[in-house]
Coordinates of C-alpha atoms in Angstrom, one line a residue:
X1 CA 89.7 119.8 114.6
X2 CA 90.6 120.9 111.0
X3 CA 91.6 118.6 108.2
X4 CA 95.2 119.9 108.5
X5 CA 95.2 119.1 112.1
X6 CA 94.1 115.6 111.6
X7 CA 96.4 114.8 109.4
X8 CA 99.3 116.2 111.7
X9 CA 97.9 114.3 114.5
X10 CA 98.2 110.8 112.4
X11 CA 101.7 110.5 111.6
X12 CA 102.9 107.9 109.1
X13 CA 104.4 105.0 110.9
X14 CA 106.1 101.7 109.9
X15 CA 104.5 99.5 112.7
X16 CA 103.7 96.0 111.8
X17 CA 100.0 95.2 111.2
X18 CA 99.2 93.3 114.4
X19 CA 95.3 94.4 115.2
X20 CA 93.5 91.8 113.0
X21 CA 95.7 92.1 110.0
X22 CA 93.6 89.6 107.8
X23 CA 90.5 91.5 108.3
X24 CA 92.3 94.6 107.2
X25 CA 93.4 92.8 104.1
X26 CA 89.8 91.8 103.4
X27 CA 88.7 95.2 104.0
X28 CA 91.3 96.6 101.6
X29 CA 90.4 94.2 99.0
X30 CA 86.9 95.4 99.2
X31 CA 88.1 99.0 99.4
X32 CA 86.3 99.6 102.9
X33 CA 89.7 99.9 104.7
X34 CA 89.6 103.7 105.3
X35 CA 90.4 105.6 108.5
X36 CA 87.6 107.7 109.9
X37 CA 88.9 110.6 111.9
X38 CA 85.6 112.3 112.8
X39 CA 81.9 111.6 113.2
X40 CA 78.7 114.0 113.4
X41 CA 75.0 113.3 113.1
X42 CA 74.7 111.0 110.1
X43 CA 78.1 111.7 108.8
X44 CA 81.7 110.1 108.9
X45 CA 84.8 111.7 107.6
X46 CA 87.9 110.3 106.5
X47 CA 91.1 112.0 104.7
X48 CA 92.3 112.0 101.1
X49 CA 95.8 111.8 100.5
X50 CA 95.9 115.4 100.7
X51 CA 94.4 115.6 104.0
X52 CA 91.2 117.0 102.8
X53 CA 88.1 115.6 104.9
X54 CA 85.8 113.6 102.6
X55 CA 82.3 113.3 104.3
X56 CA 80.4 110.0 104.1
X57 CA 76.6 109.4 104.6
X58 CA 76.7 106.7 107.4
X59 CA 73.8 104.1 106.5
X60 CA 75.7 101.3 108.6
X61 CA 75.0 103.4 112.0
X62 CA 77.3 101.4 113.9
X63 CA 75.2 98.4 113.3
X64 CA 72.4 100.1 114.5
X65 CA 74.4 101.9 117.6
X66 CA 73.9 105.3 116.8
X67 CA 70.0 105.9 116.3
X68 CA 70.5 109.5 117.8
X69 CA 73.4 110.1 115.8
X70 CA 77.1 110.4 115.9
X71 CA 78.1 112.6 118.8
X72 CA 75.0 113.5 119.6
X73 CA 75.5 117.1 121.3
X74 CA 73.1 116.6 124.6
X75 CA 74.9 113.1 125.1
X76 CA 78.4 114.7 124.8
X77 CA 77.5 117.2 126.8
X78 CA 76.3 114.9 129.6
X79 CA 79.4 112.8 129.0
X80 CA 81.6 115.8 129.7
X81 CA 79.7 116.8 132.8
X82 CA 80.0 113.5 134.4
X83 CA 83.7 113.1 133.4
X84 CA 84.4 116.5 134.8
X85 CA 82.6 116.0 138.1
X86 CA 84.7 112.9 138.5
X87 CA 81.9 110.2 138.5
X88 CA 82.9 106.9 139.5
X89 CA 83.1 104.4 136.7
X90 CA 84.7 102.0 139.2
X91 CA 82.8 101.8 142.5
X92 CA 81.8 98.0 142.4
X93 CA 80.0 96.3 145.2
X94 CA 78.1 99.5 146.4
X95 CA 75.0 101.2 146.0
X96 CA 74.1 102.3 142.3
X97 CA 70.8 104.2 142.7
X98 CA 71.5 105.6 139.1
X99 CA 71.4 101.9 137.9
X100 CA 68.1 101.7 139.7
X101 CA 66.6 104.5 138.1
X102 CA 67.7 103.2 134.8
X103 CA 66.0 99.8 135.5
X104 CA 62.8 101.6 136.8
X105 CA 62.9 103.9 133.6
X106 CA 63.3 101.0 131.3
X107 CA 60.4 99.2 133.0
X108 CA 58.1 102.2 132.8
X109 CA 58.3 102.4 129.0
X110 CA 58.6 98.5 128.8
X111 CA 55.3 98.4 130.8
X112 CA 53.5 101.0 128.6
X113 CA 54.4 99.2 125.5
X114 CA 53.6 95.7 126.7
X115 CA 50.5 96.9 128.9
X116 CA 51.7 95.3 132.1
X117 CA 52.6 96.4 135.4
X118 CA 55.0 92.9 136.2
X119 CA 58.3 94.1 136.7
X120 CA 61.3 93.3 134.6
X121 CA 64.5 93.0 137.0
X122 CA 67.8 94.4 135.4
X123 CA 71.2 92.7 135.0
X124 CA 73.7 95.0 133.2
X125 CA 76.8 94.5 131.0
X126 CA 79.2 95.8 128.5
X127 CA 77.9 94.5 125.1
X128 CA 75.0 92.8 123.3
X129 CA 76.6 89.5 123.3
X130 CA 77.3 89.7 127.1
X131 CA 73.4 90.6 127.8
X132 CA 72.5 87.6 125.4
X133 CA 75.3 85.5 127.6
X134 CA 73.5 86.5 130.8
X135 CA 70.1 85.5 129.7
X136 CA 71.2 82.0 128.7
X137 CA 73.0 81.8 131.8
X138 CA 70.3 82.7 134.0
X139 CA 67.8 80.6 132.0
X140 CA 69.7 77.5 132.7
X141 CA 70.1 78.5 136.2
X142 CA 66.3 78.6 136.4
X143 CA 66.0 75.4 134.5
X144 CA 68.7 73.6 137.0
X145 CA 66.6 74.9 140.1
X146 CA 63.5 73.5 138.7
X147 CA 65.2 70.2 137.8
X148 CA 66.5 70.0 141.3
X149 CA 63.4 70.5 142.8
X150 CA 61.8 68.0 140.3
X151 CA 64.2 65.6 141.2
X152 CA 63.4 65.9 144.9
X153 CA 59.9 65.7 144.7
X154 CA 60.2 62.4 142.3
X155 CA 62.3 61.1 145.5
X156 CA 59.7 62.1 147.8
X157 CA 57.4 60.4 146.1
X158 CA 59.4 56.9 145.8
X159 CA 60.2 57.1 149.5
X160 CA 56.5 57.6 150.3
X161 CA 55.5 54.6 147.9
X162 CA 58.2 52.4 149.6
X163 CA 56.8 53.0 153.0
X164 CA 53.4 52.3 151.7
X165 CA 54.6 48.9 150.3
X166 CA 56.5 47.9 153.3
X167 CA 53.6 48.4 155.4
X168 CA 51.5 46.6 153.2
X169 CA 49.0 49.4 152.2
X170 CA 50.0 49.3 148.8
X171 CA 50.9 46.6 146.1
X172 CA 53.0 46.5 142.9
X173 CA 50.9 45.6 140.0
X174 CA 51.8 44.4 136.6
X175 CA 50.7 47.8 135.3
X176 CA 52.9 49.3 137.3
X177 CA 56.0 47.4 135.8
X178 CA 54.7 47.8 132.4
X179 CA 54.4 51.5 132.9
X180 CA 58.1 51.4 133.9
X181 CA 59.1 49.5 130.8
X182 CA 59.5 46.3 132.9
X183 CA 58.4 42.6 131.8
X184 CA 55.4 42.0 134.2
X185 CA 55.8 38.2 134.1
X186 CA 59.5 38.6 134.9
X187 CA 60.8 37.3 138.4
X188 CA 61.9 40.0 140.8
X189 CA 58.6 42.3 140.0
X190 CA 59.0 43.8 143.3
X191 CA 59.0 47.5 144.4
X192 CA 62.7 48.0 144.4
X193 CA 63.3 46.5 141.1
X194 CA 60.7 48.9 139.8
X195 CA 62.2 51.7 141.8
X196 CA 65.6 51.1 140.4
X197 CA 64.3 51.0 137.1
X198 CA 62.4 54.5 137.4
X199 CA 65.7 55.9 138.8
X200 CA 67.9 54.8 136.0
X201 CA 65.4 56.3 133.4
X202 CA 64.9 59.3 135.0
X203 CA 68.5 59.8 135.7
X204 CA 69.2 59.5 132.0
X205 CA 66.9 62.7 131.5
X206 CA 68.4 64.7 134.2
X207 CA 71.9 64.0 132.9
X208 CA 70.9 65.7 129.4
X209 CA 72.8 68.9 128.8
X210 CA 70.7 72.1 128.1
X211 CA 69.2 72.6 124.8
X212 CA 67.8 75.9 123.2
X213 CA 65.7 76.8 120.5
X214 CA 66.6 79.6 118.1
X215 CA 65.5 80.6 114.6
X216 CA 67.3 79.7 111.2
X217 CA 68.8 82.9 110.3
X218 CA 69.2 84.2 113.8
X219 CA 72.3 86.2 115.2
X220 CA 72.8 86.5 119.1
X221 CA 76.7 87.2 119.1
X222 CA 79.9 85.5 118.9
X223 CA 80.9 84.8 122.5
X224 CA 81.5 80.9 123.7
X225 CA 77.8 80.4 124.4
X226 CA 76.0 83.0 122.4
X227 CA 77.7 81.7 119.2
X228 CA 76.3 78.4 119.5
X229 CA 72.7 80.2 119.1
X230 CA 73.7 81.8 116.1
X231 CA 72.4 80.1 113.0
X232 CA 75.8 80.9 111.0
X233 CA 77.4 77.4 110.9
X234 CA 80.7 79.3 110.0
X235 CA 80.5 81.0 113.3
X236 CA 79.7 78.0 115.3
X237 CA 81.1 75.1 113.9
X238 CA 84.9 75.7 115.1
X239 CA 83.6 76.2 118.7
X240 CA 80.7 73.6 118.6
X241 CA 82.5 71.5 121.5
X242 CA 82.5 74.6 124.1
X243 CA 79.2 75.3 124.9
X244 CA 75.4 74.5 125.0
X245 CA 73.7 73.3 121.7
X246 CA 70.4 74.6 119.6
X247 CA 67.9 73.2 117.7
X248 CA 67.3 75.9 114.9
X249 CA 63.8 76.4 113.9
X250 CA 62.9 77.1 110.2
X251 CA 61.3 80.7 110.1
X252 CA 57.4 81.1 109.7
X253 CA 57.1 77.2 109.9
X254 CA 54.8 76.9 112.9
X255 CA 54.3 73.1 112.3
X256 CA 58.2 72.9 112.8
X257 CA 57.7 73.8 116.5
X258 CA 55.6 70.7 117.2
X259 CA 57.9 68.5 115.0
X260 CA 61.2 69.4 116.9
X261 CA 59.3 69.2 120.3
X262 CA 58.3 65.4 119.3
X263 CA 61.9 64.6 118.3
X264 CA 63.6 66.4 121.5
X265 CA 60.8 65.9 124.3
X266 CA 61.4 63.6 127.2
X267 CA 59.1 62.2 129.9
X268 CA 59.9 61.2 133.9
X269 CA 58.5 58.5 135.5
X270 CA 56.8 59.1 138.8
X271 CA 55.4 56.6 140.9
X272 CA 52.4 57.3 143.6
X273 CA 49.8 55.1 145.3
X274 CA 46.2 55.1 144.0
X275 CA 43.6 53.0 146.1
X276 CA 46.1 50.7 147.4
X277 CA 47.8 50.0 144.1
X278 CA 51.3 51.2 143.0
X279 CA 50.9 53.3 139.7
X280 CA 53.5 55.0 137.7
X281 CA 52.7 58.1 135.9
X282 CA 54.7 60.4 133.4
X283 CA 56.0 63.9 134.0
X284 CA 57.0 66.2 131.2
X285 CA 60.9 66.7 131.2
X286 CA 62.0 70.8 130.5
X287 CA 63.9 69.9 127.5
X288 CA 64.4 73.5 126.3
X289 CA 66.1 75.9 128.2
X290 CA 64.9 79.1 126.5
X291 CA 63.9 80.1 122.9
X292 CA 65.7 83.0 121.5
X293 CA 64.0 85.1 119.0
X294 CA 64.6 88.4 117.2
X295 CA 62.0 90.3 116.1
X296 CA 63.7 91.7 113.1
X297 CA 66.7 89.5 112.1
X298 CA 69.6 91.8 111.7
X299 CA 72.7 89.7 110.6
X300 CA 70.5 87.4 109.2
X301 CA 69.2 89.7 106.4
X302 CA 66.7 91.8 107.8
X303 CA 63.9 89.6 108.0
X304 CA 60.7 90.8 110.2
X305 CA 59.1 88.2 112.0
X306 CA 55.4 87.9 111.5
X307 CA 52.6 88.4 114.0
X308 CA 51.4 85.3 113.3
X309 CA 54.5 83.3 114.0
X310 CA 55.4 85.6 117.1
X311 CA 51.9 84.5 118.3
X312 CA 52.7 80.7 117.6
X313 CA 55.9 80.9 119.2
X314 CA 54.4 82.5 122.3
X315 CA 51.7 80.0 122.6
X316 CA 54.0 77.0 122.1
X317 CA 56.4 78.2 125.0
X318 CA 53.8 79.0 127.1
X319 CA 52.4 75.2 126.5
X320 CA 55.8 73.5 127.3
X321 CA 56.9 76.0 130.2
X322 CA 60.1 77.5 128.0
X323 CA 61.1 81.1 128.3
X324 CA 61.3 83.4 125.4
X325 CA 64.3 85.5 125.4
X326 CA 63.6 88.3 122.8
X327 CA 67.0 89.8 121.3
X328 CA 66.4 93.4 120.7
X329 CA 70.1 94.5 120.8
X330 CA 69.8 95.7 117.1
X331 CA 66.1 96.3 116.7
X332 CA 65.3 97.9 120.0
X333 CA 65.9 101.4 121.6
X334 CA 63.4 103.0 119.1
X335 CA 64.8 101.9 115.8
X336 CA 61.7 100.7 114.5
X337 CA 59.4 103.3 116.2
X338 CA 59.2 101.8 119.6
X339 CA 61.6 100.7 122.3
X340 CA 60.8 97.2 121.4
X341 CA 60.2 96.1 118.1
X342 CA 58.6 92.9 119.6
X343 CA 55.7 94.8 121.2
X344 CA 54.8 96.0 117.5
X345 CA 54.1 92.2 116.5
X346 CA 52.6 91.1 119.9
X347 CA 55.4 89.3 121.1
X348 CA 56.0 89.4 124.7
X349 CA 59.4 88.3 126.0
X350 CA 60.2 86.7 129.4
X351 CA 63.7 88.1 128.9
X352 CA 64.8 91.4 126.8
X353 CA 68.4 91.9 125.8
X354 CA 69.0 95.6 124.8
X355 CA 72.2 97.2 124.1
X356 CA 73.9 99.4 121.2
X357 CA 71.7 102.6 121.1
X358 CA 71.3 102.2 125.0
X359 CA 74.9 103.7 125.2
X360 CA 74.4 106.8 123.0
X361 CA 76.9 106.0 120.4
X362 CA 79.3 106.9 123.1
X363 CA 79.2 104.3 126.6
X364 CA 79.4 100.3 125.9
X365 CA 76.4 99.2 127.8
X366 CA 73.9 96.7 127.8
X367 CA 71.2 95.2 129.8
X368 CA 69.3 92.1 130.4
X369 CA 65.8 92.4 131.6
X370 CA 64.0 89.3 133.4
X371 CA 60.3 89.2 134.0
X372 CA 59.5 88.8 137.8
X373 CA 57.9 85.4 137.2
X374 CA 61.0 83.8 136.2
X375 CA 63.6 85.9 138.0
X376 CA 66.1 84.2 140.5
X377 CA 67.6 86.4 143.2
X378 CA 70.4 83.9 143.3
X379 CA 72.0 85.1 139.8
X380 CA 73.1 88.3 141.2
X381 CA 75.6 86.4 143.5
X382 CA 77.1 83.9 140.7
X383 CA 77.1 86.5 138.0
X384 CA 78.9 90.0 137.7
X385 CA 80.8 92.3 135.3
X386 CA 83.6 94.6 135.9
X387 CA 82.2 97.7 134.2
X388 CA 78.5 96.7 134.5
X389 CA 76.2 99.3 136.6
X390 CA 78.8 101.9 136.3
X391 CA 77.8 105.8 137.0
X392 CA 79.0 106.9 133.5
X393 CA 77.2 104.3 131.3
X394 CA 74.0 104.3 133.3
X395 CA 73.8 108.1 133.5
X396 CA 74.4 108.3 129.6
X397 CA 71.7 105.7 129.1
X398 CA 69.2 107.8 131.1
X399 CA 70.1 110.9 128.8
X400 CA 69.3 108.3 126.0
X401 CA 65.9 107.4 127.2
X402 CA 65.2 111.0 127.9
X403 CA 65.9 112.0 124.5
X404 CA 63.9 109.1 123.2
X405 CA 60.8 110.2 125.4
X406 CA 61.1 113.7 125.0
X407 CA 58.2 115.6 123.6
X408 CA 55.8 112.6 123.9
X409 CA 58.2 110.1 121.9
X410 CA 58.8 112.2 119.0
X411 CA 62.2 110.3 118.4
X412 CA 60.0 107.4 118.1
X413 CA 57.8 108.9 115.5
X414 CA 60.8 110.8 113.6
X415 CA 62.5 107.0 113.3
X416 CA 59.1 105.3 111.8
X417 CA 58.6 108.5 109.3
X418 CA 62.3 108.6 108.5
X419 CA 62.2 104.9 107.9
X420 CA 59.0 105.4 105.8
X421 CA 60.8 107.7 103.7
X422 CA 63.9 105.6 103.2
X423 CA 61.6 102.2 102.4
X424 CA 59.7 104.3 99.8
X425 CA 63.1 105.1 98.1
X426 CA 64.3 101.5 98.5
X427 CA 61.1 100.2 97.0
X428 CA 61.3 102.5 93.9
X429 CA 64.7 101.4 93.2
X430 CA 63.5 97.7 93.5
X431 CA 60.8 98.3 91.1
X432 CA 62.8 99.9 88.5
X433 CA 65.5 96.9 88.5
X434 CA 63.2 93.6 89.4
X435 CA 66.0 91.6 87.8
X436 CA 68.6 92.7 90.0
X437 CA 66.8 93.3 93.4
X438 CA 65.0 90.3 95.1
X439 CA 63.3 92.0 98.1
X440 CA 63.3 95.2 100.5
X441 CA 62.9 94.2 104.0
X442 CA 62.6 95.8 107.6
X443 CA 60.9 98.4 109.6
X444 CA 61.6 101.8 110.6
X445 CA 65.1 102.4 110.5
X446 CA 66.0 99.0 110.0
X447 CA 66.0 98.1 106.5
X448 CA 67.7 95.7 104.0
X449 CA 67.8 95.1 100.3
X450 CA 68.5 91.8 99.2
X451 CA 70.0 91.3 95.4
X452 CA 69.7 88.3 93.4
X453 CA 72.5 85.8 93.1
X454 CA 75.2 86.9 90.7
X455 CA 77.2 83.8 90.6
X456 CA 76.0 83.4 87.1
X457 CA 76.6 86.9 85.9
X458 CA 78.1 87.6 82.7
X459 CA 80.7 89.7 84.4
X460 CA 83.8 87.9 85.6
X461 CA 84.2 90.6 88.4
X462 CA 80.8 90.0 89.7
X463 CA 80.9 86.3 89.4
X464 CA 84.2 86.4 91.4
X465 CA 82.9 88.6 94.0
X466 CA 79.8 86.3 94.7
X467 CA 81.9 83.2 94.7
X468 CA 84.3 84.6 96.9
X469 CA 81.7 85.6 99.6
X470 CA 82.6 89.4 98.9
X471 CA 79.8 90.4 96.9
X472 CA 78.1 92.9 99.6
X473 CA 81.3 94.2 100.5
X474 CA 82.3 95.0 97.0
X475 CA 79.3 96.9 96.6
X476 CA 79.8 98.8 99.7
X477 CA 83.2 99.7 98.4
X478 CA 81.8 101.1 95.3
X479 CA 79.1 103.1 97.0
X480 CA 81.8 104.5 99.5
X481 CA 84.0 105.8 97.1
X482 CA 81.8 106.6 94.1
X483 CA 78.9 107.9 96.0
X484 CA 80.2 108.8 99.6
X485 CA 77.7 106.2 100.9
X486 CA 78.8 103.7 104.0
X487 CA 76.9 100.7 104.5
X488 CA 77.8 96.8 104.7
X489 CA 76.2 93.7 103.8
X490 CA 74.5 91.8 106.7
X491 CA 76.9 89.2 108.5
X492 CA 75.1 85.9 107.4
X493 CA 73.4 86.9 104.2
X494 CA 76.0 88.7 102.2
X495 CA 73.4 89.8 99.1
X496 CA 71.8 91.7 101.6
X497 CA 72.8 95.4 102.4
X498 CA 71.8 97.1 105.5
X499 CA 70.4 100.6 106.0
X500 CA 70.4 101.5 109.7
X501 CA 71.0 105.5 109.6
X502 CA 70.2 107.5 112.3
X503 CA 66.9 109.3 112.8
X504 CA 68.6 112.6 111.8
X505 CA 68.5 111.1 108.1
X506 CA 67.9 113.9 105.6
X507 CA 65.8 113.8 102.4
X508 CA 69.2 114.9 100.6
X509 CA 71.0 111.9 102.1
X510 CA 68.2 109.5 101.1
X511 CA 68.5 111.1 97.5
X512 CA 72.1 110.4 97.5
X513 CA 71.7 106.7 98.3
X514 CA 68.9 106.7 95.6
X515 CA 71.4 107.6 93.0
X516 CA 74.1 105.1 94.3
X517 CA 71.9 102.2 94.3
X518 CA 70.7 102.9 91.2
X519 CA 74.1 103.1 89.8
X520 CA 74.9 99.5 91.6
X521 CA 71.8 98.1 90.3
X522 CA 73.0 99.4 86.7
X523 CA 76.1 97.7 87.0
X524 CA 74.7 94.7 87.9
X525 CA 72.0 94.7 85.3
X526 CA 74.6 95.5 82.3
X527 CA 77.0 92.8 84.1
X528 CA 79.3 95.7 84.0
X529 CA 81.4 94.7 86.9
X530 CA 84.5 96.5 85.7
X531 CA 83.0 99.7 86.8
X532 CA 83.1 98.5 90.2
X533 CA 86.8 98.8 90.7
X534 CA 86.7 102.4 88.8
X535 CA 84.8 103.8 92.0
X536 CA 87.6 102.8 94.4
X537 CA 90.2 105.4 95.9
X538 CA 93.6 104.5 94.3

């Protein structure tokens, strides 16, 4: 389509703004409310007032969804083939061999990266947040089933001891009463009093709602349950009453794990007979449903989990029987040079969530993988999704994996090499503007640049942007209109700009970014905020 055709296809309308008008107004304020009419490789195109296409280098990359590039020809061709052949999108509750092939291929790659042959079962969905919801639902179902089995076991023990006492084969001792928190000298110190107290104590623990662990700065989606595991309080607070709650663990503070455990743990009381005496013993209560971890926090500011802290999380969760859900929605699918960024830091998940690039930038799809040791087949009956496991998205995802794995994993190597080249440029800018750039973080093609707080700037424009929570968006608007560069701040760390381009990123595009970042750094260094507005389209 030519620029003229594109303009003709978009007649002016006087329709009221009904599709998220407030967000549109915010984007207008930052200079980001442009309509993109075409996308190719690492470039988006929008039209100026004359209908001329303006090419923009895309460093936002669909929030990490287009690692292989916009409208990758091989993926587009596969999509055309599928649609032309009439592939069934809606054939629910039937055989889906293509979904099984996709699950098998994911297992092959995951097994290689984790050096394991233990299978992971796949539950497909439509979005990353849906994959997270499926994971936490499955984890709670598993916890509920373990609790039910534990409760039945305790009841059997109580019945067995009751029978032994009735038969005169066991006696209730003062030690047993004390173990249940009862006064051993009080009247009525019989077994039924003891059993009633044990039941009361245990019932309080069994009635506890599920509690999750998540890292400070973590982002796991904005659906009813997943938003409560997202650290940003602004996203959580309005919906706090709707779903399970989380304890947030400070990043890189392994000692906090034991502190939180000490605060939240609980012990059930069991009763058994030993050498003719009734004894009360303690059983650990599974206080936590799961621990959600991003190997690289995307919306939290592109923070990479250290290998040391990853190992501590792994050890801690194994010691208390808490599964680890590794959220690879933004970091996975080759963006860091491997299918799983977590594998690069030695973190093995009991669950994985994958999305974004899994759909090749075209299909809306996601998957939740569950390690065999934790899998509950009953989940397949109580969880479903209309568009999940359909032929179109599964075949597109298979093409994505084929492209990633081709030529001995050349795409992974390319992502790592292009990421290294981009990082060198970002670090060069940081070195030249130490008073402006606080830190460069990330891995592969998932990088971030954090700027120092500008709330004390001598520039009123910069102070206002910082105070209003629009700082990163204003910088992004300037980069768009002055330098034809598209990026955004991370959602929960607005002083950090994200850079998640496709692996087609060229040296010329990196050079363009270098110039754009040096410009915004000079504006901040010189407190010349008035120059930001000059870069926007009128």
